[in-house]
């Protein structure tokens, strides 16, 4: 057994454990180029009951880079889920075929439930609007690689802080470090109250609507897409869509060494003209996603300590 059996919520990890993932990811970087047989004979099952590009492909590529194999359900309509099989039963079947299960599911709590039924590790690749812990780890790794440290930074999360699961996990992850955290969103998309309450006991948190108020101070600006698919009422979505955008004009007010992150996909929050600036790190972030997920798999499967 590795550092942790399952990876369900970022809240289950201590700062020491998070730091250990980052250090392990750093050590994985050469293996992303050379490949390895560290996980030879191991099978990863990826069960994705919601759309995904980066998360599924990077987990599968990470497994292959480490010499393991992959089986997957990416199209629930062609699996027994379409026949009404419940998640617990699906997990009790798939655990017989795989050494680790990566699960993305539209319901909050789905990954936790799966872990209760599974004898093999469950990695949460997105549980509804709730959490996306492996994204938070790769986000931290990207910050760490660019800035050399996480402590002491001024970091803003901007966008859909209400329905965006990546920012939920990232806010909890960052609360382990000595950062100043700015939560920037229209009122309608403010961070869930329980998260603000949980983290503001640990770090300085400020909520605001206009990023320009703090932009010149920022080391990291993390932008997210408005999660249209999670709005119960599309009229509410219409009110906030297009309410923030990062372009060259805005960035002219930022520090030279500001880094701009985004979990992707973007749908207009970052103008393409920004891509060629020194601020843009969102494609590098996807590469670090591969490395971080190699580390997570190696740790969960006990191939590294
Ligand atoms: C995110 C997700 O699925 O939550 N995508 C990802 O995993 N990189 C962000 C999003 O869909 O906006």
mmCIF file of C-alpha atoms and ligand atoms in Angstrom:
data_model
loop_
_atom_site.group_PDB
_atom_site.id
_atom_site.type_symbol
_atom_site.label_atom_id
_atom_site.label_comp_id
_atom_site.label_asym_id
_atom_site.label_seq_id
_atom_site.Cartn_x
_atom_site.Cartn_y
_atom_site.Cartn_z
ATOM 1 C CA UNK A 1 0.000 0.000 0.000
ATOM 2 C CA UNK A 2 1.226 3.454 -0.854
ATOM 3 C CA UNK A 3 1.138 6.860 0.806
ATOM 4 C CA UNK A 4 -2.658 6.791 0.774
ATOM 5 C CA UNK A 5 -5.090 4.102 -0.341
ATOM 6 C CA UNK A 6 -7.642 6.319 -2.043
ATOM 7 C CA UNK A 7 -7.535 9.918 -3.240
ATOM 8 C CA UNK A 8 -11.058 11.211 -2.719
ATOM 9 C CA UNK A 9 -10.746 14.707 -1.254
ATOM 10 C CA UNK A 10 -7.768 17.015 -1.028
ATOM 11 C CA UNK A 11 -8.903 17.576 2.579
ATOM 12 C CA UNK A 12 -7.759 14.036 3.403
ATOM 13 C CA UNK A 13 -4.120 15.005 2.754
ATOM 14 C CA UNK A 14 -1.806 16.791 5.167
ATOM 15 C CA UNK A 15 0.643 19.425 3.973
ATOM 16 C CA UNK A 16 3.440 16.861 4.372
ATOM 17 C CA UNK A 17 1.586 14.413 2.136
ATOM 18 C CA UNK A 18 0.900 17.098 -0.482
ATOM 19 C CA UNK A 19 4.568 18.153 -0.428
ATOM 20 C CA UNK A 20 5.534 14.510 -0.824
ATOM 21 C CA UNK A 21 3.381 14.238 -3.976
ATOM 22 C CA UNK A 22 5.083 17.363 -5.378
ATOM 23 C CA UNK A 23 8.574 16.024 -4.685
ATOM 24 C CA UNK A 24 7.634 12.657 -6.198
ATOM 25 C CA UNK A 25 6.224 14.405 -9.276
ATOM 26 C CA UNK A 26 9.505 16.261 -9.690
ATOM 27 C CA UNK A 27 11.350 12.922 -9.656
ATOM 28 C CA UNK A 28 8.940 11.558 -12.314
ATOM 29 C CA UNK A 29 9.825 14.224 -14.864
ATOM 30 C CA UNK A 30 12.693 12.272 -16.526
ATOM 31 C CA UNK A 31 10.523 9.143 -16.633
ATOM 32 C CA UNK A 32 7.908 11.012 -18.666
ATOM 33 C CA UNK A 33 10.543 11.177 -21.405
ATOM 34 C CA UNK A 34 12.251 7.807 -20.987
ATOM 35 C CA UNK A 35 9.332 5.650 -19.817
ATOM 36 C CA UNK A 36 9.620 3.082 -17.033
ATOM 37 C CA UNK A 37 8.337 -0.366 -16.108
ATOM 38 C CA UNK A 38 7.554 0.622 -12.539
ATOM 39 C CA UNK A 39 3.880 -0.367 -12.882
ATOM 40 C CA UNK A 40 4.355 -3.323 -15.243
ATOM 41 C CA UNK A 41 1.556 -5.837 -14.835
ATOM 42 C CA UNK A 42 -0.767 -3.304 -13.158
ATOM 43 C CA UNK A 43 -4.075 -2.304 -14.707
ATOM 44 C CA UNK A 44 -5.813 1.052 -14.398
ATOM 45 C CA UNK A 45 -9.564 1.205 -15.027
ATOM 46 C CA UNK A 46 -10.819 4.629 -16.027
ATOM 47 C CA UNK A 47 -14.535 5.096 -15.466
ATOM 48 C CA UNK A 48 -15.687 8.440 -16.829
ATOM 49 C CA UNK A 49 -19.370 9.202 -16.516
ATOM 50 C CA UNK A 50 -18.844 12.843 -17.527
ATOM 51 C CA UNK A 51 -16.902 14.412 -20.415
ATOM 52 C CA UNK A 52 -13.129 14.688 -20.093
ATOM 53 C CA UNK A 53 -10.111 15.254 -22.295
ATOM 54 C CA UNK A 54 -7.110 16.098 -20.136
ATOM 55 C CA UNK A 55 -7.905 14.181 -16.986
ATOM 56 C CA UNK A 56 -8.660 10.847 -18.636
ATOM 57 C CA UNK A 57 -5.949 11.025 -21.271
ATOM 58 C CA UNK A 58 -3.278 12.172 -18.822
ATOM 59 C CA UNK A 59 -4.124 9.412 -16.321
ATOM 60 C CA UNK A 60 -4.054 6.830 -19.105
ATOM 61 C CA UNK A 61 -0.819 8.230 -20.555
ATOM 62 C CA UNK A 62 0.702 8.298 -17.038
ATOM 63 C CA UNK A 63 -0.149 4.611 -16.561
ATOM 64 C CA UNK A 64 1.323 3.693 -19.956
ATOM 65 C CA UNK A 65 4.489 5.739 -19.319
ATOM 66 C CA UNK A 66 5.046 3.689 -16.159
ATOM 67 C CA UNK A 67 4.620 0.396 -18.021
ATOM 68 C CA UNK A 68 1.065 -0.385 -16.860
ATOM 69 C CA UNK A 69 -2.074 -1.063 -18.888
ATOM 70 C CA UNK A 70 -5.429 0.666 -19.172
ATOM 71 C CA UNK A 71 -9.046 -0.438 -19.542
ATOM 72 C CA UNK A 72 -11.813 2.116 -19.713
ATOM 73 C CA UNK A 73 -15.457 3.067 -19.906
ATOM 74 C CA UNK A 74 -15.705 6.433 -21.552
ATOM 75 C CA UNK A 75 -19.123 5.997 -23.020
ATOM 76 C CA UNK A 76 -21.587 5.034 -20.277
ATOM 77 C CA UNK A 77 -24.197 4.434 -22.977
ATOM 78 C CA UNK A 78 -22.346 1.323 -24.151
ATOM 79 C CA UNK A 79 -21.822 -0.087 -20.639
ATOM 80 C CA UNK A 80 -24.226 -1.640 -18.167
ATOM 81 C CA UNK A 81 -24.657 1.745 -16.518
ATOM 82 C CA UNK A 82 -27.128 2.424 -19.312
ATOM 83 C CA UNK A 83 -29.044 -0.692 -18.198
ATOM 84 C CA UNK A 84 -29.423 0.835 -14.745
ATOM 85 C CA UNK A 85 -26.517 -0.763 -12.904
ATOM 86 C CA UNK A 86 -25.740 1.287 -9.824
ATOM 87 C CA UNK A 87 -22.283 2.642 -9.059
ATOM 88 C CA UNK A 88 -21.665 0.286 -6.134
ATOM 89 C CA UNK A 89 -22.280 -2.745 -8.347
ATOM 90 C CA UNK A 90 -20.122 -1.336 -11.145
ATOM 91 C CA UNK A 91 -17.256 -0.840 -8.696
ATOM 92 C CA UNK A 92 -17.644 -4.341 -7.226
ATOM 93 C CA UNK A 93 -17.264 -5.725 -10.730
ATOM 94 C CA UNK A 94 -14.452 -3.499 -11.984
ATOM 95 C CA UNK A 95 -12.301 -4.070 -8.860
ATOM 96 C CA UNK A 96 -11.829 -7.624 -10.108
ATOM 97 C CA UNK A 97 -10.243 -6.425 -13.311
ATOM 98 C CA UNK A 98 -8.070 -3.536 -12.167
ATOM 99 C CA UNK A 99 -5.473 -2.520 -9.568
ATOM 100 C CA UNK A 100 -6.656 1.095 -9.412
ATOM 101 C CA UNK A 101 -9.851 2.853 -10.502
ATOM 102 C CA UNK A 102 -9.995 6.469 -11.706
ATOM 103 C CA UNK A 103 -13.573 7.716 -11.443
ATOM 104 C CA UNK A 104 -15.327 10.824 -12.740
ATOM 105 C CA UNK A 105 -18.988 11.040 -11.854
ATOM 106 C CA UNK A 106 -21.646 13.792 -11.949
ATOM 107 C CA UNK A 107 -22.747 13.235 -8.344
ATOM 108 C CA UNK A 108 -21.069 14.774 -5.297
ATOM 109 C CA UNK A 109 -19.993 12.016 -2.936
ATOM 110 C CA UNK A 110 -19.734 9.453 -5.752
ATOM 111 C CA UNK A 111 -16.002 8.859 -5.299
ATOM 112 C CA UNK A 112 -16.396 8.461 -1.534
ATOM 113 C CA UNK A 113 -19.159 5.923 -2.064
ATOM 114 C CA UNK A 114 -17.060 4.032 -4.614
ATOM 115 C CA UNK A 115 -14.151 3.861 -2.139
ATOM 116 C CA UNK A 116 -16.429 2.275 0.459
ATOM 117 C CA UNK A 117 -17.186 -0.576 -1.906
ATOM 118 C CA UNK A 118 -13.798 -0.979 -3.543
ATOM 119 C CA UNK A 119 -10.889 -3.102 -2.378
ATOM 120 C CA UNK A 120 -8.591 -1.373 -4.887
ATOM 121 C CA UNK A 121 -7.655 2.320 -4.688
ATOM 122 C CA UNK A 122 -10.175 4.854 -6.023
ATOM 123 C CA UNK A 123 -8.875 8.127 -7.429
ATOM 124 C CA UNK A 124 -11.448 10.898 -7.678
ATOM 125 C CA UNK A 125 -11.161 12.510 -11.126
ATOM 126 C CA UNK A 126 -14.076 14.865 -10.455
ATOM 127 C CA UNK A 127 -17.159 14.347 -8.282
ATOM 128 C CA UNK A 128 -19.855 16.680 -9.586
ATOM 129 C CA UNK A 129 -19.266 20.294 -8.552
ATOM 130 C CA UNK A 130 -17.619 19.113 -5.334
ATOM 131 C CA UNK A 131 -13.937 18.305 -5.812
ATOM 132 C CA UNK A 132 -11.156 17.492 -8.262
ATOM 133 C CA UNK A 133 -8.191 16.690 -6.018
ATOM 134 C CA UNK A 134 -5.693 15.534 -8.656
ATOM 135 C CA UNK A 135 -6.217 18.799 -10.546
ATOM 136 C CA UNK A 136 -5.376 20.691 -7.345
ATOM 137 C CA UNK A 137 -2.165 18.682 -6.976
ATOM 138 C CA UNK A 138 -1.078 19.437 -10.533
ATOM 139 C CA UNK A 139 -2.015 23.097 -10.034
ATOM 140 C CA UNK A 140 0.205 23.227 -6.939
ATOM 141 C CA UNK A 141 2.982 21.462 -8.827
ATOM 142 C CA UNK A 142 2.775 24.084 -11.597
ATOM 143 C CA UNK A 143 2.951 26.909 -9.047
ATOM 144 C CA UNK A 144 5.834 25.207 -7.245
ATOM 145 C CA UNK A 145 7.814 24.678 -10.482
ATOM 146 C CA UNK A 146 7.341 28.259 -11.629
ATOM 147 C CA UNK A 147 7.785 30.030 -8.322
ATOM 148 C CA UNK A 148 10.097 27.653 -6.428
ATOM 149 C CA UNK A 149 7.826 27.856 -3.394
ATOM 150 C CA UNK A 150 4.152 28.170 -2.540
ATOM 151 C CA UNK A 151 4.479 29.910 0.832
ATOM 152 C CA UNK A 152 4.389 33.687 0.667
ATOM 153 C CA UNK A 153 2.509 34.024 -2.633
ATOM 154 C CA UNK A 154 -0.489 36.213 -3.473
ATOM 155 C CA UNK A 155 -2.892 33.988 -5.375
ATOM 156 C CA UNK A 156 -6.274 34.806 -6.930
ATOM 157 C CA UNK A 157 -8.880 32.287 -8.036
ATOM 158 C CA UNK A 158 -11.191 33.942 -10.540
ATOM 159 C CA UNK A 159 -14.386 32.805 -12.211
ATOM 160 C CA UNK A 160 -17.013 30.244 -11.312
ATOM 161 C CA UNK A 161 -16.083 29.621 -7.702
ATOM 162 C CA UNK A 162 -19.539 28.274 -6.956
ATOM 163 C CA UNK A 163 -19.796 25.344 -9.342
ATOM 164 C CA UNK A 164 -16.138 24.879 -10.285
ATOM 165 C CA UNK A 165 -14.776 21.790 -8.563
ATOM 166 C CA UNK A 166 -11.146 22.563 -9.398
ATOM 167 C CA UNK A 167 -11.207 25.776 -7.366
ATOM 168 C CA UNK A 168 -12.870 24.006 -4.433
ATOM 169 C CA UNK A 169 -10.042 21.502 -4.185
ATOM 170 C CA UNK A 170 -7.395 24.133 -4.921
ATOM 171 C CA UNK A 171 -8.661 26.484 -2.202
ATOM 172 C CA UNK A 172 -8.451 23.692 0.371
ATOM 173 C CA UNK A 173 -5.013 22.653 -0.901
ATOM 174 C CA UNK A 174 -3.679 26.222 -0.696
ATOM 175 C CA UNK A 175 -4.982 26.628 2.844
ATOM 176 C CA UNK A 176 -2.081 24.399 3.942
ATOM 177 C CA UNK A 177 0.405 27.069 2.816
ATOM 178 C CA UNK A 178 1.134 30.612 3.978
ATOM 179 C CA UNK A 179 -0.594 32.329 1.053
ATOM 180 C CA UNK A 180 -2.896 35.314 0.671
ATOM 181 C CA UNK A 181 -5.897 34.047 -1.222
ATOM 182 C CA UNK A 182 -8.201 36.301 -3.244
ATOM 183 C CA UNK A 183 -11.527 34.917 -4.441
ATOM 184 C CA UNK A 184 -12.678 36.943 -7.452
ATOM 185 C CA UNK A 185 -16.140 36.373 -8.920
ATOM 186 C CA UNK A 186 -19.508 37.913 -9.656
ATOM 187 C CA UNK A 187 -21.725 37.674 -6.559
ATOM 188 C CA UNK A 188 -23.779 34.907 -8.118
ATOM 189 C CA UNK A 189 -20.693 32.720 -8.497
ATOM 190 C CA UNK A 190 -19.108 33.259 -5.081
ATOM 191 C CA UNK A 191 -17.222 30.420 -3.413
ATOM 192 C CA UNK A 192 -19.342 28.049 -1.342
ATOM 193 C CA UNK A 193 -19.761 29.481 2.166
ATOM 194 C CA UNK A 194 -18.582 26.331 3.919
ATOM 195 C CA UNK A 195 -15.273 26.430 2.038
ATOM 196 C CA UNK A 196 -14.670 30.113 2.821
ATOM 197 C CA UNK A 197 -15.410 29.402 6.484
ATOM 198 C CA UNK A 198 -13.159 26.343 6.580
ATOM 199 C CA UNK A 199 -10.134 28.005 5.000
ATOM 200 C CA UNK A 200 -10.367 31.501 6.429
ATOM 201 C CA UNK A 201 -9.422 30.066 9.819
ATOM 202 C CA UNK A 202 -6.098 29.002 8.314
ATOM 203 C CA UNK A 203 -5.099 31.671 5.772
ATOM 204 C CA UNK A 204 -6.005 35.225 4.815
ATOM 205 C CA UNK A 205 -8.956 35.125 2.417
ATOM 206 C CA UNK A 206 -10.544 38.095 0.684
ATOM 207 C CA UNK A 207 -13.563 38.032 -1.624
ATOM 208 C CA UNK A 208 -13.954 40.628 -4.358
ATOM 209 C CA UNK A 209 -15.673 41.186 -7.688
ATOM 210 C CA UNK A 210 -13.065 43.083 -9.667
ATOM 211 C CA UNK A 211 -9.635 41.553 -10.209
ATOM 212 C CA UNK A 212 -8.096 44.932 -11.048
ATOM 213 C CA UNK A 213 -8.199 45.863 -7.360
ATOM 214 C CA UNK A 214 -5.477 43.353 -6.559
ATOM 215 C CA UNK A 215 -3.956 42.470 -9.936
ATOM 216 C CA UNK A 216 -0.684 44.438 -9.437
ATOM 217 C CA UNK A 217 0.015 42.411 -6.254
ATOM 218 C CA UNK A 218 -0.619 38.971 -7.700
ATOM 219 C CA UNK A 219 1.924 36.190 -8.247
ATOM 220 C CA UNK A 220 -0.663 33.719 -9.572
ATOM 221 C CA UNK A 221 -4.001 34.260 -11.320
ATOM 222 C CA UNK A 222 -6.039 31.059 -11.712
ATOM 223 C CA UNK A 223 -8.976 31.495 -14.091
ATOM 224 C CA UNK A 224 -11.908 29.109 -14.571
ATOM 225 C CA UNK A 225 -14.740 28.571 -17.019
ATOM 226 C CA UNK A 226 -18.329 29.221 -15.996
ATOM 227 C CA UNK A 227 -19.739 25.724 -15.488
ATOM 228 C CA UNK A 228 -22.830 26.203 -17.629
ATOM 229 C CA UNK A 229 -23.864 22.563 -17.318
ATOM 230 C CA UNK A 230 -24.226 22.842 -13.523
ATOM 231 C CA UNK A 231 -26.634 25.786 -13.458
ATOM 232 C CA UNK A 232 -30.098 24.731 -12.330
ATOM 233 C CA UNK A 233 -31.495 27.781 -14.150
ATOM 234 C CA UNK A 234 -30.036 28.916 -17.487
ATOM 235 C CA UNK A 235 -31.345 32.451 -16.929
ATOM 236 C CA UNK A 236 -28.847 32.727 -14.075
ATOM 237 C CA UNK A 237 -26.114 31.611 -16.433
ATOM 238 C CA UNK A 238 -27.092 34.312 -18.929
ATOM 239 C CA UNK A 239 -26.657 36.942 -16.202
ATOM 240 C CA UNK A 240 -23.031 36.038 -15.530
ATOM 241 C CA UNK A 241 -21.722 34.712 -18.828
ATOM 242 C CA UNK A 242 -18.903 36.802 -20.232
ATOM 243 C CA UNK A 243 -18.582 38.729 -16.951
ATOM 244 C CA UNK A 244 -14.784 38.444 -16.826
ATOM 245 C CA UNK A 245 -12.045 38.147 -19.403
ATOM 246 C CA UNK A 246 -8.269 38.164 -19.335
ATOM 247 C CA UNK A 247 -6.699 39.967 -22.292
ATOM 248 C CA UNK A 248 -3.507 41.891 -23.047
ATOM 249 C CA UNK A 249 -5.018 45.133 -21.830
ATOM 250 C CA UNK A 250 -5.789 43.654 -18.414
ATOM 251 C CA UNK A 251 -2.390 41.967 -18.172
ATOM 252 C CA UNK A 252 -0.631 45.284 -18.812
ATOM 253 C CA UNK A 253 -1.554 46.071 -15.191
ATOM 254 C CA UNK A 254 -0.041 42.838 -13.842
ATOM 255 C CA UNK A 255 3.425 42.064 -12.559
ATOM 256 C CA UNK A 256 5.943 40.873 -15.137
ATOM 257 C CA UNK A 257 6.250 37.543 -13.367
ATOM 258 C CA UNK A 258 2.530 36.898 -12.828
ATOM 259 C CA UNK A 259 1.662 33.370 -13.926
ATOM 260 C CA UNK A 260 -1.728 32.676 -15.431
ATOM 261 C CA UNK A 261 -3.261 29.231 -14.894
ATOM 262 C CA UNK A 262 -6.501 27.623 -16.087
ATOM 263 C CA UNK A 263 -7.607 23.990 -15.689
ATOM 264 C CA UNK A 264 -9.019 24.133 -19.260
ATOM 265 C CA UNK A 265 -11.198 23.933 -21.257
ATOM 266 C CA UNK A 266 -11.458 27.703 -21.711
ATOM 267 C CA UNK A 267 -14.477 29.111 -23.438
ATOM 268 C CA UNK A 268 -13.551 32.763 -23.810
ATOM 269 C CA UNK A 269 -12.189 33.734 -20.344
ATOM 270 C CA UNK A 270 -8.650 34.047 -21.690
ATOM 271 C CA UNK A 271 -8.155 35.738 -25.058
ATOM 272 C CA UNK A 272 -5.930 33.740 -27.460
ATOM 273 C CA UNK A 273 -3.648 36.804 -27.742
ATOM 274 C CA UNK A 274 -2.481 35.993 -24.192
ATOM 275 C CA UNK A 275 -1.128 32.563 -25.173
ATOM 276 C CA UNK A 276 2.179 33.876 -26.460
ATOM 277 C CA UNK A 277 2.919 35.999 -23.366
ATOM 278 C CA UNK A 278 5.267 34.945 -20.585
ATOM 279 C CA UNK A 279 2.293 34.840 -18.231
ATOM 280 C CA UNK A 280 0.521 31.949 -19.973
ATOM 281 C CA UNK A 281 1.237 28.658 -18.201
ATOM 282 C CA UNK A 282 -1.976 26.754 -18.874
ATOM 283 C CA UNK A 283 -0.518 24.445 -21.501
ATOM 284 C CA UNK A 284 2.538 23.785 -19.372
ATOM 285 C CA UNK A 285 0.022 22.960 -16.626
ATOM 286 C CA UNK A 286 -1.383 20.107 -18.766
ATOM 287 C CA UNK A 287 2.120 18.680 -19.181
ATOM 288 C CA UNK A 288 2.655 18.875 -15.433
ATOM 289 C CA UNK A 289 -0.676 17.057 -15.131
ATOM 290 C CA UNK A 290 0.879 14.004 -16.756
ATOM 291 C CA UNK A 291 3.869 14.080 -14.415
ATOM 292 C CA UNK A 292 1.760 14.658 -11.305
ATOM 293 C CA UNK A 293 -0.541 11.777 -12.229
ATOM 294 C CA UNK A 294 2.450 9.491 -12.781
ATOM 295 C CA UNK A 295 3.454 10.327 -9.209
ATOM 296 C CA UNK A 296 -0.079 9.771 -7.868
ATOM 297 C CA UNK A 297 -0.330 6.335 -9.525
ATOM 298 C CA UNK A 298 3.121 5.280 -8.352
ATOM 299 C CA UNK A 299 2.297 6.371 -4.789
ATOM 300 C CA UNK A 300 -1.164 4.830 -4.638
ATOM 301 C CA UNK A 301 0.109 1.514 -6.056
ATOM 302 C CA UNK A 302 3.079 1.468 -3.684
ATOM 303 C CA UNK A 303 5.730 1.524 -6.453
ATOM 304 C CA UNK A 304 7.457 4.424 -4.701
ATOM 305 C CA UNK A 305 7.436 5.322 -1.000
HETATM 306 C C1 LIG B 1 -12.134 20.794 -15.246
HETATM 307 C C2 LIG B 1 -13.194 19.866 -14.703
HETATM 308 O O1 LIG B 1 -13.529 18.850 -15.329
HETATM 309 O O2 LIG B 1 -13.649 20.146 -13.600
HETATM 310 N N1 LIG B 1 -11.455 20.242 -16.337
HETATM 311 C C3 LIG B 1 -10.325 19.517 -16.068
HETATM 312 O O3 LIG B 1 -10.368 18.467 -15.458
HETATM 313 N N2 LIG B 1 -9.160 20.037 -16.460
HETATM 314 C C4 LIG B 1 -12.582 22.181 -15.463
HETATM 315 C C5 LIG B 1 -13.803 22.450 -16.285
HETATM 316 O O4 LIG B 1 -14.456 21.556 -16.805
HETATM 317 O O5 LIG B 1 -14.094 23.660 -16.420
#
